[in-house]
PDB file of C-alpha atoms in Angstrom:
ATOM      1  CA  MET A   1     -50.308  36.006  18.314  1.00 88.00           C
ATOM      2  CA  PRO A   2     -48.945  33.446  20.819  1.00 98.00           C
ATOM      3  CA  ALA A   3     -46.395  30.934  19.579  1.00 98.00           C
ATOM      4  CA  THR A   4     -47.986  27.915  21.252  1.00 98.00           C
ATOM      5  CA  THR A   5     -51.323  26.179  21.580  1.00 98.00           C
ATOM      6  CA  VAL A   6     -51.410  24.046  24.724  1.00 98.00           C
ATOM      7  CA  VAL A   7     -53.612  21.002  24.126  1.00 98.00           C
ATOM      8  CA  VAL A   8     -55.074  19.321  27.202  1.00 98.00           C
ATOM      9  CA  VAL A   9     -56.928  16.058  26.605  1.00 97.00           C
ATOM     10  CA  THR A  10     -59.382  15.104  29.326  1.00 96.00           C
ATOM     11  CA  TRP A  11     -61.772  12.275  30.066  1.00 95.00           C
ATOM     12  CA  ARG A  12     -63.679  12.401  33.332  1.00 93.00           C
ATOM     13  CA  GLY A  13     -60.985  14.700  34.678  1.00 94.00           C
ATOM     14  CA  ALA A  14     -63.132  16.968  36.842  1.00 94.00           C
ATOM     15  CA  ALA A  15     -61.227  15.960  39.991  1.00 92.00           C
ATOM     16  CA  HIS A  16     -57.921  17.384  38.761  1.00 94.00           C
ATOM     17  CA  LEU A  17     -58.692  19.529  35.697  1.00 96.00           C
ATOM     18  CA  THR A  18     -59.041  22.759  37.686  1.00 97.00           C
ATOM     19  CA  ASP A  19     -55.461  22.508  38.968  1.00 97.00           C
ATOM     20  CA  CYS A  20     -54.217  22.056  35.405  1.00 98.00           C
ATOM     21  CA  LEU A  21     -56.165  25.048  34.080  1.00 98.00           C
ATOM     22  CA  ASP A  22     -55.150  27.245  37.020  1.00 98.00           C
ATOM     23  CA  ALA A  23     -51.503  26.411  36.342  1.00 98.00           C
ATOM     24  CA  LEU A  24     -51.884  27.251  32.652  1.00 98.00           C
ATOM     25  CA  ALA A  25     -53.541  30.553  33.503  1.00 98.00           C
ATOM     26  CA  ALA A  26     -50.493  31.407  35.633  1.00 98.00           C
ATOM     27  CA  GLN A  27     -47.973  30.879  32.808  1.00 98.00           C
ATOM     28  CA  ASP A  28     -45.687  33.830  32.154  1.00 97.00           C
ATOM     29  CA  ARG A  29     -45.708  33.243  28.375  1.00 97.00           C
ATOM     30  CA  PRO A  30     -48.864  33.936  26.308  1.00 98.00           C
ATOM     31  CA  HIS A  31     -50.519  30.926  24.683  1.00 98.00           C
ATOM     32  CA  ARG A  32     -53.774  29.402  23.507  1.00 98.00           C
ATOM     33  CA  THR A  33     -55.365  26.740  25.665  1.00 98.00           C
ATOM     34  CA  LEU A  34     -57.392  24.107  23.830  1.00 98.00           C
ATOM     35  CA  VAL A  35     -59.067  21.377  25.883  1.00 98.00           C
ATOM     36  CA  VAL A  36     -60.204  18.237  24.100  1.00 98.00           C
ATOM     37  CA  ASP A  37     -63.062  16.713  26.096  1.00 97.00           C
ATOM     38  CA  ASN A  38     -63.370  13.016  25.311  1.00 97.00           C
ATOM     39  CA  ALA A  39     -67.140  12.900  25.887  1.00 96.00           C
ATOM     40  CA  SER A  40     -66.764  13.232  29.670  1.00 95.00           C
ATOM     41  CA  ASP A  41     -69.889  12.623  31.731  1.00 93.00           C
ATOM     42  CA  ASP A  42     -68.607  13.748  35.141  1.00 93.00           C
ATOM     43  CA  GLY A  43     -69.285  17.486  35.029  1.00 93.00           C
ATOM     44  CA  SER A  44     -66.098  18.371  33.150  1.00 95.00           C
ATOM     45  CA  ALA A  45     -68.056  20.290  30.519  1.00 94.00           C
ATOM     46  CA  ARG A  46     -69.568  22.581  33.130  1.00 95.00           C
ATOM     47  CA  LEU A  47     -66.216  23.039  34.853  1.00 96.00           C
ATOM     48  CA  LEU A  48     -64.623  24.063  31.556  1.00 97.00           C
ATOM     49  CA  ALA A  49     -67.433  26.503  30.780  1.00 96.00           C
ATOM     50  CA  GLU A  50     -67.150  28.148  34.199  1.00 96.00           C
ATOM     51  CA  HIS A  51     -63.360  28.303  34.565  1.00 97.00           C
ATOM     52  CA  PRO A  52     -62.117  31.938  34.676  1.00 97.00           C
ATOM     53  CA  SER A  53     -59.473  31.302  31.996  1.00 97.00           C
ATOM     54  CA  ARG A  54     -62.203  30.484  29.457  1.00 97.00           C
ATOM     55  CA  PRO A  55     -60.274  27.753  27.577  1.00 98.00           C
ATOM     56  CA  GLU A  56     -61.301  26.817  24.076  1.00 98.00           C
ATOM     57  CA  VAL A  57     -63.030  23.429  24.125  1.00 98.00           C
ATOM     58  CA  LEU A  58     -63.280  20.740  21.467  1.00 98.00           C
ATOM     59  CA  ARG A  59     -65.820  18.176  22.675  1.00 97.00           C
ATOM     60  CA  LEU A  60     -65.637  14.830  20.910  1.00 97.00           C
ATOM     61  CA  PRO A  61     -68.702  12.586  20.508  1.00 97.00           C
ATOM     62  CA  ARG A  62     -66.885   9.594  22.005  1.00 97.00           C
ATOM     63  CA  ASN A  63     -63.783   8.828  24.009  1.00 96.00           C
ATOM     64  CA  ALA A  64     -60.968   8.773  21.449  1.00 97.00           C
ATOM     65  CA  GLY A  65     -58.236   8.324  24.047  1.00 96.00           C
ATOM     66  CA  TYR A  66     -55.223  10.527  24.570  1.00 97.00           C
ATOM     67  CA  ALA A  67     -53.774   9.827  21.127  1.00 98.00           C
ATOM     68  CA  GLY A  68     -57.112  10.350  19.414  1.00 98.00           C
ATOM     69  CA  GLY A  69     -57.697  13.589  21.276  1.00 98.00           C
ATOM     70  CA  LEU A  70     -54.301  14.959  20.282  1.00 98.00           C
ATOM     71  CA  ALA A  71     -54.882  13.992  16.659  1.00 98.00           C
ATOM     72  CA  ALA A  72     -58.310  15.653  16.639  1.00 98.00           C
ATOM     73  CA  ALA A  73     -56.889  18.856  18.098  1.00 98.00           C
ATOM     74  CA  LEU A  74     -54.126  19.226  15.519  1.00 98.00           C
ATOM     75  CA  SER A  75     -56.482  20.504  12.817  1.00 94.00           C
ATOM     76  CA  ALA A  76     -57.476  23.365  15.138  1.00 97.00           C
ATOM     77  CA  VAL A  77     -53.892  24.428  15.897  1.00 98.00           C
ATOM     78  CA  ASP A  78     -52.704  27.509  14.010  1.00 97.00           C
ATOM     79  CA  THR A  79     -49.621  28.345  16.068  1.00 98.00           C
ATOM     80  CA  GLU A  80     -45.969  27.534  15.403  1.00 98.00           C
ATOM     81  CA  TYR A  81     -45.818  25.136  18.332  1.00 98.00           C
ATOM     82  CA  VAL A  82     -48.232  22.745  19.990  1.00 98.00           C
ATOM     83  CA  ALA A  83     -47.785  21.604  23.587  1.00 98.00           C
ATOM     84  CA  TRP A  84     -49.151  18.331  24.898  1.00 98.00           C
ATOM     85  CA  LEU A  85     -50.230  18.376  28.537  1.00 98.00           C
ATOM     86  CA  ASN A  86     -51.973  15.733  30.631  1.00 97.00           C
ATOM     87  CA  ASP A  87     -55.045  16.958  32.474  1.00 96.00           C
ATOM     88  CA  ASP A  88     -53.530  15.659  35.728  1.00 95.00           C
ATOM     89  CA  ALA A  89     -50.347  17.729  35.316  1.00 97.00           C
ATOM     90  CA  ALA A  90     -49.827  21.215  36.750  1.00 98.00           C
ATOM     91  CA  PRO A  91     -46.912  23.123  35.185  1.00 98.00           C
ATOM     92  CA  GLU A  92     -44.966  25.776  37.057  1.00 98.00           C
ATOM     93  CA  PRO A  93     -45.337  29.380  35.791  1.00 98.00           C
ATOM     94  CA  GLY A  94     -42.130  29.290  33.727  1.00 98.00           C
ATOM     95  CA  TRP A  95     -42.863  25.903  32.133  1.00 98.00           C
ATOM     96  CA  LEU A  96     -43.942  27.087  28.697  1.00 98.00           C
ATOM     97  CA  ALA A  97     -41.288  29.788  28.462  1.00 98.00           C
ATOM     98  CA  ALA A  98     -38.563  27.239  29.219  1.00 98.00           C
ATOM     99  CA  LEU A  99     -39.902  24.899  26.532  1.00 98.00           C
ATOM    100  CA  GLU A 100     -40.147  27.597  23.884  1.00 98.00           C
ATOM    101  CA  ASP A 101     -36.673  28.920  24.675  1.00 98.00           C
ATOM    102  CA  ALA A 102     -35.223  25.410  24.230  1.00 98.00           C
ATOM    103  CA  MET A 103     -36.745  25.046  20.751  1.00 98.00           C
ATOM    104  CA  ARG A 104     -33.569  25.795  18.793  1.00 97.00           C
ATOM    105  CA  PRO A 105     -33.118  25.192  15.026  1.00 98.00           C
ATOM    106  CA  GLY A 106     -33.117  21.519  14.138  1.00 98.00           C
ATOM    107  CA  VAL A 107     -35.175  20.538  17.186  1.00 98.00           C
ATOM    108  CA  ALA A 108     -38.759  19.393  16.640  1.00 98.00           C
ATOM    109  CA  ALA A 109     -39.719  18.389  20.186  1.00 98.00           C
ATOM    110  CA  VAL A 110     -38.710  19.415  23.696  1.00 98.00           C
ATOM    111  CA  ALA A 111     -39.317  17.278  26.765  1.00 98.00           C
ATOM    112  CA  SER A 112     -40.281  18.709  30.150  1.00 98.00           C
ATOM    113  CA  ARG A 113     -39.154  17.739  33.619  1.00 98.00           C
ATOM    114  CA  LEU A 114     -42.160  15.822  34.911  1.00 97.00           C
ATOM    115  CA  GLU A 115     -42.217  15.347  38.663  1.00 97.00           C
ATOM    116  CA  TYR A 116     -44.342  13.294  41.008  1.00 95.00           C
ATOM    117  CA  PRO A 117     -46.315  15.314  43.586  1.00 93.00           C
ATOM    118  CA  ASP A 118     -43.480  14.850  46.115  1.00 95.00           C
ATOM    119  CA  GLY A 119     -40.975  16.450  43.732  1.00 95.00           C
ATOM    120  CA  THR A 120     -39.085  13.325  42.689  1.00 96.00           C
ATOM    121  CA  PRO A 121     -38.467  13.058  38.929  1.00 96.00           C
ATOM    122  CA  GLN A 122     -40.794  10.991  36.789  1.00 96.00           C
ATOM    123  CA  SER A 123     -39.376  11.863  33.378  1.00 97.00           C
ATOM    124  CA  LEU A 124     -36.694  14.004  31.762  1.00 98.00           C
ATOM    125  CA  GLY A 125     -37.375  12.529  28.367  1.00 98.00           C
ATOM    126  CA  VAL A 126     -37.533   8.980  27.047  1.00 98.00           C
ATOM    127  CA  ARG A 127     -34.786   6.467  26.276  1.00 97.00           C
ATOM    128  CA  LEU A 128     -35.030   3.482  23.952  1.00 97.00           C
ATOM    129  CA  THR A 129     -34.390   0.074  25.525  1.00 97.00           C
ATOM    130  CA  ALA A 130     -32.759  -2.914  23.855  1.00 95.00           C
ATOM    131  CA  ASP A 131     -36.170  -4.534  23.289  1.00 94.00           C
ATOM    132  CA  GLY A 132     -37.759  -1.379  21.933  1.00 95.00           C
ATOM    133  CA  HIS A 133     -39.566  -0.057  24.976  1.00 96.00           C
ATOM    134  CA  GLY A 134     -39.736   3.654  25.629  1.00 96.00           C
ATOM    135  CA  ALA A 135     -38.547   4.158  29.209  1.00 96.00           C
ATOM    136  CA  ASP A 136     -38.479   7.384  31.209  1.00 97.00           C
ATOM    137  CA  LEU A 137     -35.136   9.056  31.819  1.00 97.00           C
ATOM    138  CA  VAL A 138     -34.935  10.176  35.436  1.00 95.00           C
ATOM    139  CA  THR A 139     -31.403  11.598  35.346  1.00 91.00           C
ATOM    140  CA  PRO A 140     -30.070  14.331  33.035  1.00 87.00           C
ATOM    141  CA  GLY A 141     -28.996  13.134  29.612  1.00 91.00           C
ATOM    142  CA  GLU A 142     -29.795  13.378  25.930  1.00 93.00           C
ATOM    143  CA  PRO A 143     -33.214  11.829  25.315  1.00 97.00           C
ATOM    144  CA  PHE A 144     -34.328   9.751  22.369  1.00 98.00           C
ATOM    145  CA  GLY A 145     -37.867  11.016  22.807  1.00 98.00           C
ATOM    146  CA  PHE A 146     -40.207  12.812  25.151  1.00 98.00           C
ATOM    147  CA  CYS A 147     -42.955  11.937  27.576  1.00 97.00           C
ATOM    148  CA  GLY A 148     -46.243  13.044  26.045  1.00 97.00           C
ATOM    149  CA  GLY A 149     -47.561  14.117  29.432  1.00 96.00           C
ATOM    150  CA  ALA A 150     -45.856  17.503  29.022  1.00 98.00           C
ATOM    151  CA  ALA A 151     -43.920  18.384  25.877  1.00 98.00           C
ATOM    152  CA  LEU A 152     -43.608  20.972  23.096  1.00 99.00           C
ATOM    153  CA  LEU A 153     -43.553  20.143  19.368  1.00 99.00           C
ATOM    154  CA  ARG A 154     -43.217  22.030  16.097  1.00 98.00           C
ATOM    155  CA  THR A 155     -46.668  21.967  14.564  1.00 98.00           C
ATOM    156  CA  ASP A 156     -45.502  21.778  10.936  1.00 98.00           C
ATOM    157  CA  ALA A 157     -43.037  18.976  11.698  1.00 98.00           C
ATOM    158  CA  LEU A 158     -45.717  16.972  13.491  1.00 98.00           C
ATOM    159  CA  ARG A 159     -48.104  17.358  10.563  1.00 98.00           C
ATOM    160  CA  ALA A 160     -45.416  16.550   7.979  1.00 98.00           C
ATOM    161  CA  GLU A 161     -44.461  13.334   9.772  1.00 98.00           C
ATOM    162  CA  GLY A 162     -47.951  11.926   9.985  1.00 97.00           C
ATOM    163  CA  SER A 163     -49.614  13.633  12.961  1.00 98.00           C
ATOM    164  CA  VAL A 164     -50.404  11.460  16.004  1.00 98.00           C
ATOM    165  CA  PRO A 165     -51.230   7.726  15.721  1.00 98.00           C
ATOM    166  CA  ALA A 166     -54.847   8.101  16.833  1.00 98.00           C
ATOM    167  CA  ALA A 167     -55.483   4.347  16.654  1.00 97.00           C
ATOM    168  CA  PHE A 168     -53.069   3.800  19.568  1.00 98.00           C
ATOM    169  CA  PHE A 169     -55.765   5.315  21.822  1.00 97.00           C
ATOM    170  CA  CYS A 170     -53.396   5.654  24.776  1.00 95.00           C
ATOM    171  CA  TYR A 171     -49.650   5.116  25.385  1.00 96.00           C
ATOM    172  CA  TYR A 172     -46.680   5.048  23.015  1.00 98.00           C
ATOM    173  CA  GLU A 173     -48.071   7.806  20.808  1.00 98.00           C
ATOM    174  CA  ASP A 174     -45.189   9.939  22.128  1.00 98.00           C
ATOM    175  CA  THR A 175     -42.356   7.457  21.450  1.00 98.00           C
ATOM    176  CA  ASP A 176     -43.816   6.651  18.027  1.00 98.00           C
ATOM    177  CA  THR A 177     -43.843  10.381  17.257  1.00 98.00           C
ATOM    178  CA  ALA A 178     -40.234  10.733  18.433  1.00 98.00           C
ATOM    179  CA  TRP A 179     -39.226   7.855  16.156  1.00 98.00           C
ATOM    180  CA  ARG A 180     -40.827   9.523  13.138  1.00 98.00           C
ATOM    181  CA  LEU A 181     -39.337  12.930  13.881  1.00 98.00           C
ATOM    182  CA  ARG A 182     -35.859  11.458  14.282  1.00 98.00           C
ATOM    183  CA  LEU A 183     -36.229   9.403  11.091  1.00 98.00           C
ATOM    184  CA  ALA A 184     -36.975  12.700   9.338  1.00 98.00           C
ATOM    185  CA  GLY A 185     -33.724  14.160  10.663  1.00 98.00           C
ATOM    186  CA  TRP A 186     -35.070  16.198  13.577  1.00 98.00           C
ATOM    187  CA  ASP A 187     -33.577  16.288  17.075  1.00 98.00           C
ATOM    188  CA  VAL A 188     -35.344  16.013  20.431  1.00 98.00           C
ATOM    189  CA  ALA A 189     -34.192  18.155  23.368  1.00 98.00           C
ATOM    190  CA  VAL A 190     -35.079  18.493  27.039  1.00 98.00           C
ATOM    191  CA  ALA A 191     -35.730  21.665  29.065  1.00 98.00           C
ATOM    192  CA  PRO A 192     -34.933  20.751  32.700  1.00 97.00           C
ATOM    193  CA  ASP A 193     -36.377  24.065  33.890  1.00 98.00           C
ATOM    194  CA  ALA A 194     -39.751  23.291  32.311  1.00 98.00           C
ATOM    195  CA  VAL A 195     -41.237  21.661  35.401  1.00 98.00           C
ATOM    196  CA  ALA A 196     -44.689  20.127  35.708  1.00 98.00           C
ATOM    197  CA  ARG A 197     -46.046  18.211  38.688  1.00 97.00           C
ATOM    198  CA  HIS A 198     -47.884  15.101  37.557  1.00 95.00           C
ATOM    199  CA  ARG A 199     -50.427  12.987  39.420  1.00 88.00           C
ATOM    200  CA  HIS A 200     -49.293   9.926  37.504  1.00 70.00           C
ATOM    201  CA  GLY A 201     -52.168   7.538  36.965  1.00 65.00           C
ATOM    202  CA  ALA A 202     -54.963   9.910  37.975  1.00 58.00           C
ATOM    203  CA  SER A 203     -56.662   9.360  34.608  1.00 60.00           C
ATOM    204  CA  THR A 204     -55.621   5.733  34.008  1.00 64.00           C
ATOM    205  CA  ARG A 205     -54.486   2.955  36.315  1.00 70.00           C
ATOM    206  CA  PRO A 206     -50.870   1.902  35.690  1.00 76.00           C
ATOM    207  CA  GLY A 207     -50.527  -1.828  36.175  1.00 78.00           C
ATOM    208  CA  SER A 208     -54.136  -2.593  35.278  1.00 88.00           C
ATOM    209  CA  PRO A 209     -54.932  -5.138  32.537  1.00 92.00           C
ATOM    210  CA  LEU A 210     -56.077  -2.334  30.211  1.00 92.00           C
ATOM    211  CA  PHE A 211     -52.857  -0.407  30.831  1.00 92.00           C
ATOM    212  CA  HIS A 212     -50.743  -3.439  29.942  1.00 93.00           C
ATOM    213  CA  ARG A 213     -52.864  -4.285  26.912  1.00 95.00           C
ATOM    214  CA  TRP A 214     -52.387  -0.824  25.428  1.00 96.00           C
ATOM    215  CA  ASN A 215     -48.691  -0.745  26.298  1.00 95.00           C
ATOM    216  CA  GLU A 216     -47.837  -4.141  24.873  1.00 96.00           C
ATOM    217  CA  ARG A 217     -49.934  -3.691  21.738  1.00 98.00           C
ATOM    218  CA  ASN A 218     -48.718  -0.191  20.971  1.00 98.00           C
ATOM    219  CA  ARG A 219     -45.049  -1.018  21.546  1.00 98.00           C
ATOM    220  CA  LEU A 220     -45.287  -3.778  18.956  1.00 98.00           C
ATOM    221  CA  LEU A 221     -47.210  -1.580  16.506  1.00 98.00           C
ATOM    222  CA  MET A 222     -44.674   1.215  16.986  1.00 98.00           C
ATOM    223  CA  LEU A 223     -41.793  -1.138  16.199  1.00 98.00           C
ATOM    224  CA  VAL A 224     -43.524  -2.392  13.047  1.00 98.00           C
ATOM    225  CA  ARG A 225     -44.120   1.204  11.976  1.00 98.00           C
ATOM    226  CA  CYS A 226     -40.740   2.664  12.820  1.00 98.00           C
ATOM    227  CA  ALA A 227     -37.968   0.230  13.801  1.00 98.00           C
ATOM    228  CA  PRO A 228     -35.682  -1.866  11.569  1.00 98.00           C
ATOM    229  CA  ALA A 229     -37.590  -4.826  10.139  1.00 98.00           C
ATOM    230  CA  ILE A 230     -35.380  -7.373  11.906  1.00 98.00           C
ATOM    231  CA  VAL A 231     -36.073  -5.711  15.270  1.00 98.00           C
ATOM    232  CA  ALA A 232     -39.829  -5.590  14.716  1.00 98.00           C
ATOM    233  CA  ALA A 233     -39.914  -9.245  13.587  1.00 98.00           C
ATOM    234  CA  ARG A 234     -37.738 -10.342  16.516  1.00 98.00           C
ATOM    235  CA  GLU A 235     -39.918  -8.623  19.122  1.00 98.00           C
ATOM    236  CA  LEU A 236     -43.130  -9.941  17.588  1.00 98.00           C
ATOM    237  CA  ALA A 237     -41.700 -13.461  17.580  1.00 98.00           C
ATOM    238  CA  ARG A 238     -40.418 -13.096  21.150  1.00 98.00           C
ATOM    239  CA  PHE A 239     -43.790 -11.870  22.385  1.00 98.00           C
ATOM    240  CA  ALA A 240     -45.581 -14.759  20.662  1.00 98.00           C
ATOM    241  CA  ALA A 241     -43.091 -17.334  21.958  1.00 97.00           C
ATOM    242  CA  ILE A 242     -43.357 -16.136  25.559  1.00 96.00           C
ATOM    243  CA  THR A 243     -47.134 -16.217  25.259  1.00 97.00           C
ATOM    244  CA  ALA A 244     -47.093 -19.788  23.970  1.00 97.00           C
ATOM    245  CA  LEU A 245     -44.767 -20.970  26.751  1.00 95.00           C
ATOM    246  CA  LEU A 246     -46.545 -19.298  29.658  1.00 95.00           C
ATOM    247  CA  PRO A 247     -48.959 -22.219  30.308  1.00 93.00           C
ATOM    248  CA  LEU A 248     -45.937 -24.512  30.725  1.00 92.00           C
ATOM    249  CA  ARG A 249     -44.200 -22.357  33.322  1.00 89.00           C
ATOM    250  CA  HIS A 250     -44.617 -22.578  37.085  1.00 85.00           C
ATOM    251  CA  ASP A 251     -42.929 -19.271  37.935  1.00 89.00           C
ATOM    252  CA  VAL A 252     -45.144 -16.871  35.982  1.00 89.00           C
ATOM    253  CA  PRO A 253     -44.996 -13.293  37.324  1.00 88.00           C
ATOM    254  CA  SER A 254     -48.243 -11.946  38.717  1.00 89.00           C
ATOM    255  CA  ALA A 255     -48.275  -8.810  36.540  1.00 89.00           C
ATOM    256  CA  ALA A 256     -51.208  -8.537  34.166  1.00 90.00           C
ATOM    257  CA  ASN A 257     -48.974  -8.493  31.078  1.00 91.00           C
ATOM    258  CA  PHE A 258     -48.058 -12.138  31.816  1.00 93.00           C
ATOM    259  CA  ARG A 259     -51.665 -13.311  31.581  1.00 94.00           C
ATOM    260  CA  THR A 260     -52.053 -15.586  28.583  1.00 96.00           C
ATOM    261  CA  GLY A 261     -55.492 -14.247  27.679  1.00 96.00           C
ATOM    262  CA  LEU A 262     -54.335 -10.631  27.657  1.00 97.00           C
ATOM    263  CA  ARG A 263     -51.296 -11.469  25.535  1.00 97.00           C
ATOM    264  CA  CYS A 264     -53.403 -13.442  23.062  1.00 97.00           C
ATOM    265  CA  ARG A 265     -55.690 -10.444  22.717  1.00 97.00           C
ATOM    266  CA  VAL A 266     -52.655  -8.214  22.087  1.00 98.00           C
ATOM    267  CA  LEU A 267     -51.455 -10.570  19.342  1.00 98.00           C
ATOM    268  CA  ALA A 268     -54.931 -10.654  17.778  1.00 98.00           C
ATOM    269  CA  GLU A 269     -55.150  -6.842  17.785  1.00 98.00           C
ATOM    270  CA  VAL A 270     -51.678  -6.498  16.269  1.00 98.00           C
ATOM    271  CA  ALA A 271     -52.556  -9.045  13.573  1.00 98.00           C
ATOM    272  CA  ALA A 272     -55.788  -7.205  12.724  1.00 98.00           C
ATOM    273  CA  ARG A 273     -53.917  -3.922  12.404  1.00 98.00           C
ATOM    274  CA  LEU A 274     -50.917  -5.328  10.551  1.00 98.00           C
ATOM    275  CA  PRO A 275     -51.951  -4.406   6.965  1.00 98.00           C
ATOM    276  CA  ALA A 276     -52.619  -0.759   7.901  1.00 98.00           C
ATOM    277  CA  THR A 277     -49.470  -0.674  10.034  1.00 98.00           C
ATOM    278  CA  LEU A 278     -47.287  -1.965   7.206  1.00 98.00           C
ATOM    279  CA  TRP A 279     -48.832   0.632   4.910  1.00 98.00           C
ATOM    280  CA  ALA A 280     -47.956   3.326   7.472  1.00 98.00           C
ATOM    281  CA  ARG A 281     -44.434   1.900   7.706  1.00 98.00           C
ATOM    282  CA  ALA A 282     -43.964   2.360   3.969  1.00 98.00           C
ATOM    283  CA  GLY A 283     -45.040   5.991   4.208  1.00 98.00           C
ATOM    284  CA  ILE A 284     -42.758   6.660   7.177  1.00 98.00           C
ATOM    285  CA  GLY A 285     -39.832   5.078   5.340  1.00 98.00           C
ATOM    286  CA  GLY A 286     -40.580   7.112   2.231  1.00 97.00           C
ATOM    287  CA  ARG A 287     -40.315  10.361   4.190  1.00 97.00           C
ATOM    288  CA  ALA A 288     -37.235   9.353   6.172  1.00 98.00           C
ATOM    289  CA  SER A 289     -33.838  10.965   5.705  1.00 98.00           C
ATOM    290  CA  VAL A 290     -32.143   8.809   8.376  1.00 98.00           C
ATOM    291  CA  ARG A 291     -31.951   5.021   8.182  1.00 98.00           C
ATOM    292  CA  ARG A 292     -33.879   3.078  10.802  1.00 98.00           C
ATOM    293  CA  GLY A 293     -30.822   0.999  11.627  1.00 98.00           C
ATOM    294  CA  VAL A 294     -28.723   4.090  12.259  1.00 98.00           C
ATOM    295  CA  LEU A 295     -31.187   5.306  14.863  1.00 98.00           C
ATOM    296  CA  TRP A 296     -31.473   1.869  16.430  1.00 98.00           C
ATOM    297  CA  ARG A 297     -27.713   1.470  16.810  1.00 97.00           C
ATOM    298  CA  ARG A 298     -27.403   4.996  18.177  1.00 97.00           C
ATOM    299  CA  TRP A 299     -30.182   4.815  20.774  1.00 98.00           C
ATOM    300  CA  ALA A 300     -31.286   1.273  21.606  1.00 97.00           C
ATOM    301  CA  GLY A 301     -30.120  -0.056  24.946  1.00 87.00           C
ATOM    302  CA  ARG A 302     -29.254   3.317  26.437  1.00 74.00           C
TER     303      ARG A 302
END
């Protein structure tokens, strides 16, 4: 019985999925491979059926996003650990072994060393910024959280702390999960020898309006769910104030997240989700053994 189920979520990933599966087949630690196919229509289903490694496949009827795919897979995981792996990432043969060996008592999640194709570091875990963003660590250090593109988690801890926020669709499901695990008293570690090469943005387009919409919305929802109330209220108010003042400014940055229409849509989506998010916040607080403020003071701004 392997210790880990590696979950790969794909959507129209035929162009890079083979490299990911080949790399998993070359791992020197036994594991299950479970691919969640988000209703791909690009030949991914045939590729999965014909791949020599014969991965297990969970095909969803619609595109549930990365977060939704991870949440759907969790009910099919019967191993001690579950690994999250992007379909555009190719781990080195010792990747899984390094992650499992770093899973010491008290640790619920282990971050990988994600690298760009040229070998430069993309992520060695995630730090928490002063305004509540999750930002990649690119130098060695203790992480607050992990990048969900390649990480290992304790299955029981993930289930106990509320699974994966499927409604996020994409982005910040990893930092939200790290928040909840740390609130429950768990630690997060990093395994620098667990290396995976990542074609960052092969599945989504960083910098696109959709990318920024998901990022901005999910950061705010994560803070409402997990952060101290004063922090969540401050960041919501700051986002709304900047949005209101943008039409009066002459030096507006060109990035999509400074477009008034996009920001108004983010605020509308956060408002629509606020009742359910506050309900989730109450549940997260009820399970917590560490105060939100303690975590914020310890990690924010690093």
